[in-house]
Short mmCIF file of C-alpha atoms in Angstrom, two decimals:
data_model
loop_
_atom_site.label_atom_id
_atom_site.label_comp_id
_atom_site.label_asym_id
_atom_site.label_seq_id
_atom_site.Cartn_x
_atom_site.Cartn_y
_atom_site.Cartn_z
CA MET A 1 -20.33 31.83 66.20
CA GLY A 2 -19.11 34.87 64.26
CA LEU A 3 -15.69 33.37 63.88
CA LYS A 4 -17.08 30.07 62.60
CA ALA A 5 -19.42 31.80 60.20
CA GLY A 6 -16.58 34.00 58.94
CA THR A 7 -14.40 30.93 58.42
CA ARG A 8 -17.20 29.16 56.53
CA HIS A 9 -17.81 32.18 54.29
CA ALA A 10 -14.06 32.49 53.70
CA GLY A 11 -13.95 28.83 52.58
CA TRP A 12 -16.82 29.41 50.17
CA PHE A 13 -15.08 32.47 48.80
CA MET A 14 -11.84 30.57 48.21
CA ALA A 15 -13.74 27.75 46.46
CA TRP A 16 -15.59 30.28 44.32
CA ALA A 17 -12.31 31.96 43.41
CA ALA A 18 -10.80 28.61 42.36
CA ILE A 19 -13.73 27.81 40.10
CA ALA A 20 -13.92 31.36 38.77
CA ALA A 21 -10.28 31.10 37.74
CA LEU A 22 -11.32 28.20 35.54
CA GLY A 23 -14.11 30.20 33.99
CA VAL A 24 -16.92 28.17 35.55
CA ALA A 25 -18.36 30.77 37.91
CA PRO A 26 -21.67 30.93 35.97
CA ALA A 27 -22.46 27.44 37.24
CA TRP A 28 -22.75 28.82 40.78
CA ALA A 29 -26.16 28.22 42.23
CA GLN A 30 -28.37 31.24 42.85
CA SER A 31 -28.38 30.45 46.54
CA GLY A 32 -24.76 31.53 46.79
CA LYS A 33 -23.63 28.02 47.70
CA PRO A 34 -21.45 25.92 45.41
CA VAL A 35 -23.13 23.21 43.38
CA GLN A 36 -21.92 19.62 43.83
CA GLU A 37 -20.71 19.27 40.23
CA VAL A 38 -19.85 21.68 37.43
CA TYR A 39 -19.80 20.65 33.77
CA THR A 40 -17.48 22.56 31.50
CA CYS A 41 -16.48 22.29 27.87
CA ILE A 42 -15.44 24.29 24.82
CA ASP A 43 -18.05 24.18 22.09
CA LYS A 44 -17.45 24.00 18.34
CA SER A 45 -17.28 27.82 18.21
CA GLY A 46 -14.49 27.94 20.77
CA ARG A 47 -16.68 29.24 23.61
CA ARG A 48 -16.17 27.87 27.11
CA ILE A 49 -19.52 26.82 28.57
CA THR A 50 -20.27 25.80 32.15
CA ALA A 51 -23.40 24.40 33.73
CA ASP A 52 -24.58 22.34 36.66
CA ARG A 53 -25.72 19.55 34.30
CA PRO A 54 -24.52 17.95 31.04
CA ILE A 55 -24.19 20.63 28.36
CA ALA A 56 -26.38 20.15 25.30
CA ASP A 57 -24.10 22.22 23.06
CA CYS A 58 -21.22 19.82 23.82
CA VAL A 59 -22.86 16.45 23.21
CA ASP A 60 -20.42 15.96 20.33
CA ARG A 61 -17.30 16.51 22.44
CA GLU A 62 -15.71 15.70 25.79
CA GLN A 63 -16.96 17.45 28.93
CA ARG A 64 -15.01 17.90 32.16
CA ILE A 65 -16.77 17.52 35.50
CA LEU A 66 -15.41 19.60 38.40
CA ASP A 67 -16.32 19.60 42.07
CA HIS A 68 -17.05 22.73 44.08
CA THR A 69 -13.31 23.31 44.60
CA GLY A 70 -12.59 23.36 40.88
CA THR A 71 -10.88 19.95 40.94
CA GLU A 72 -11.59 17.73 37.97
CA ARG A 73 -13.42 14.62 39.13
CA ARG A 74 -13.96 12.85 35.82
CA ARG A 75 -14.73 13.34 32.16
CA ILE A 76 -17.57 12.17 29.97
CA GLY A 77 -17.18 11.46 26.29
CA PRO A 78 -19.37 12.67 23.44
CA THR A 79 -22.93 11.40 23.34
CA LEU A 80 -23.20 9.17 20.31
CA THR A 81 -26.14 8.07 18.23
CA ASP A 82 -26.83 4.34 17.89
CA HIS A 83 -25.27 4.41 14.43
CA GLU A 84 -22.19 6.28 15.66
CA ARG A 85 -21.86 3.95 18.64
CA ALA A 86 -22.08 0.89 16.38
CA ALA A 87 -19.48 2.38 14.04
CA LEU A 88 -17.19 3.13 16.99
CA GLU A 89 -17.53 -0.42 18.32
CA ALA A 90 -16.82 -1.82 14.86
CA GLN A 91 -13.70 0.34 14.61
CA ARG A 92 -12.56 -0.77 18.05
CA ARG A 93 -13.08 -4.43 17.12
CA LYS A 94 -11.13 -3.90 13.90
CA GLU A 95 -8.27 -2.26 15.79
CA ALA A 96 -8.28 -5.06 18.37
CA GLN A 97 -8.19 -7.68 15.61
CA GLU A 98 -5.31 -5.87 13.94
CA ARG A 99 -3.39 -5.74 17.21
CA ALA A 100 -4.05 -9.45 17.74
CA ARG A 101 -2.93 -10.20 14.17
CA ILE A 102 0.31 -8.30 14.63
CA ALA A 103 0.96 -9.97 17.98
CA GLU A 104 0.35 -13.40 16.44
CA GLU A 105 2.63 -12.55 13.53
CA ARG A 106 5.39 -11.52 15.91
CA ARG A 107 4.89 -14.71 17.92
CA ARG A 108 5.20 -16.84 14.77
CA GLU A 109 8.35 -14.97 13.78
CA ARG A 110 9.91 -15.76 17.15
CA VAL A 111 8.96 -19.43 16.82
CA LEU A 112 10.36 -19.52 13.28
CA MET A 113 13.64 -17.94 14.39
CA ALA A 114 13.96 -20.37 17.30
CA ARG A 115 13.31 -23.34 15.01
CA TYR A 116 15.69 -22.19 12.27
CA PRO A 117 18.63 -20.25 13.73
CA ASP A 118 20.39 -20.30 10.35
CA GLU A 119 19.91 -21.26 6.71
CA ALA A 120 21.59 -24.64 7.14
CA ALA A 121 19.00 -25.72 9.71
CA HIS A 122 16.21 -24.67 7.37
CA LEU A 123 17.77 -26.52 4.43
CA ASN A 124 18.16 -29.70 6.50
CA GLU A 125 14.48 -29.71 7.41
CA ARG A 126 13.46 -29.08 3.80
CA GLU A 127 15.53 -32.04 2.66
CA SER A 128 14.10 -34.20 5.45
CA ALA A 129 10.52 -33.34 4.46
CA ILE A 130 11.21 -34.08 0.77
CA THR A 131 12.96 -37.35 1.66
CA GLN A 132 9.88 -38.55 3.54
CA VAL A 133 7.69 -37.89 0.50
CA ASP A 134 10.22 -39.58 -1.80
CA GLN A 135 10.13 -42.67 0.39
CA VAL A 136 6.35 -42.83 0.07
CA ILE A 137 6.64 -42.34 -3.68
CA ALA A 138 9.15 -45.19 -3.88
CA VAL A 139 6.69 -47.52 -2.18
CA ALA A 140 3.95 -46.48 -4.61
CA ARG A 141 6.20 -47.06 -7.61
CA LYS A 142 7.11 -50.50 -6.27
CA ARG A 143 3.40 -51.24 -6.02
CA ILE A 144 2.91 -50.07 -9.62
CA ALA A 145 5.72 -52.37 -10.79
CA ASP A 146 4.05 -55.31 -9.00
CA LEU A 147 0.73 -54.45 -10.61
CA GLN A 148 2.34 -54.30 -14.04
CA THR A 149 3.87 -57.74 -13.49
CA GLU A 150 0.49 -59.07 -12.40
CA ARG A 151 -1.14 -57.46 -15.44
CA LYS A 152 1.22 -59.32 -17.78
CA ARG A 153 0.15 -62.58 -16.21
CA ILE A 154 -3.52 -61.71 -16.55
CA ASP A 155 -3.05 -60.62 -20.17
CA ALA A 156 -1.24 -63.89 -20.94
CA GLU A 157 -4.19 -65.88 -19.59
CA LEU A 158 -6.65 -63.71 -21.49
CA GLU A 159 -4.97 -64.42 -24.81
CA PHE A 160 -6.78 -67.74 -24.88
CA TYR A 161 -10.09 -65.81 -24.81
CA GLN A 162 -8.98 -63.06 -27.18
CA ARG A 163 -11.63 -63.88 -29.77
CA ASN A 164 -14.40 -63.96 -27.17
CA PRO A 165 -13.38 -62.13 -23.95
CA ALA A 166 -16.87 -62.68 -22.51
CA LYS A 167 -16.08 -66.37 -22.12
CA ALA A 168 -13.12 -65.64 -19.81
CA PRO A 169 -13.61 -67.00 -16.29
CA LEU A 170 -15.22 -64.59 -13.85
CA LYS A 171 -12.22 -64.88 -11.53
CA LEU A 172 -9.90 -63.73 -14.30
CA GLN A 173 -12.24 -60.89 -15.26
CA ARG A 174 -12.37 -59.78 -11.61
CA GLN A 175 -8.55 -59.88 -11.37
CA LEU A 176 -8.34 -57.69 -14.45
CA ALA A 177 -10.81 -55.13 -13.04
CA GLU A 178 -9.06 -55.07 -9.66
CA ASN A 179 -5.70 -54.61 -11.33
CA ASP A 180 -6.98 -51.65 -13.37
CA GLN A 181 -8.54 -50.07 -10.30
CA ALA A 182 -5.42 -50.51 -8.17
CA MET A 183 -3.25 -49.08 -10.96
CA ASP A 184 -5.49 -45.99 -11.24
CA GLU A 185 -5.33 -45.48 -7.45
CA GLN A 186 -1.54 -45.66 -7.40
CA LEU A 187 -1.22 -43.23 -10.31
CA ARG A 188 -3.55 -40.76 -8.57
CA PHE A 189 -1.53 -41.20 -5.39
CA LEU A 190 1.69 -40.39 -7.23
CA THR A 191 0.07 -37.25 -8.59
CA THR A 192 -0.89 -36.11 -5.08
CA GLN A 193 2.63 -36.80 -3.81
CA ASP A 194 4.14 -34.74 -6.60
CA GLN A 195 1.79 -31.94 -5.61
CA GLU A 196 2.85 -32.40 -1.98
CA LYS A 197 6.51 -31.99 -2.93
CA ARG A 198 5.69 -28.76 -4.76
CA ARG A 199 3.73 -27.55 -1.75
CA ILE A 200 6.66 -28.33 0.56
CA HIS A 201 9.10 -26.44 -1.66
CA GLN A 202 6.73 -23.47 -1.88
CA ARG A 203 6.34 -23.42 1.91
CA PHE A 204 10.08 -23.58 2.52
CA ASP A 205 10.75 -20.98 -0.18
CA ALA A 206 8.32 -18.56 1.49
CA GLU A 207 9.78 -19.28 4.92
CA LEU A 208 13.31 -18.80 3.66
CA ALA A 209 12.48 -15.40 2.18
CA GLN A 210 10.98 -14.31 5.49
CA LEU A 211 13.80 -15.83 7.52
CA ARG A 212 16.46 -14.04 5.50
CA GLN A 213 14.83 -10.75 6.41
CA LEU A 214 14.57 -11.77 10.08
CA TRP A 215 18.17 -13.00 10.20
CA ALA A 216 19.36 -9.76 8.59
CA ALA A 217 17.39 -7.69 11.11
CA GLN A 218 18.76 -9.79 13.95
CA ARG A 219 22.34 -9.34 12.76
CA ALA A 220 21.81 -5.60 12.32
CA GLY A 221 20.41 -5.32 15.83
CA ALA A 222 23.18 -7.41 17.39
CA SER A 223 26.10 -5.90 15.49
CA PRO A 224 27.86 -2.95 17.13
CA VAL A 225 27.98 0.26 15.16
CA ALA A 226 31.33 0.53 13.39
CA PRO A 227 33.25 3.74 14.21
CA SER A 228 33.46 6.28 11.42
CA SER A 229 36.78 7.16 9.80
CA SER A 230 36.84 10.51 11.58
CA GLU A 231 36.37 8.81 14.97
CA GLY A 232 39.18 6.38 14.29
CA ARG A 233 41.69 9.16 13.59
#
């Protein structure tokens, strides 16, 4: 019995010495037995504080939690107010969104580089996109020419009713109105196609500026460092 008791007391003493070395001996229970957990922190004045429960003077900073051997078991962060917690969550969301934005930007750069390995490939696609719009414009202009031809015919028939256009047949009046409406639609369509061509050029111009930077960075990363003149001697 004496040997066991001595061994037990020796174990307690070693545990106490380990915790005391960390400056947390004041958290020792009055019974002489080690507490299950010890909270320790350094307050805003630089003082190390220990206790057997969360420390009120350190609610604004991190606290370490040790077991009876002095081993750190975990840490708890500062206790935040609702406003501080909301602000922290907002900041974390903002940082996460920024990380996602950067990751998406890098992904798009990789896709862009894979699609356009060089300036010639980019130029070919620009020309292809513009050619498609030009083909649509050509069809619209052909339609306008047909409408102009039809309008000449209608105007020729209306000359007979020039003095009193109201007496023109309803069919002829309807043809005139439909011709005007179709002409307006085609002219508006041409305007939108011209805008589309400008948009395509703007898009490819912006891409080309970005690609030139990416190509330059790629070449710089792939090119071996040239030896200096002193190394070559």
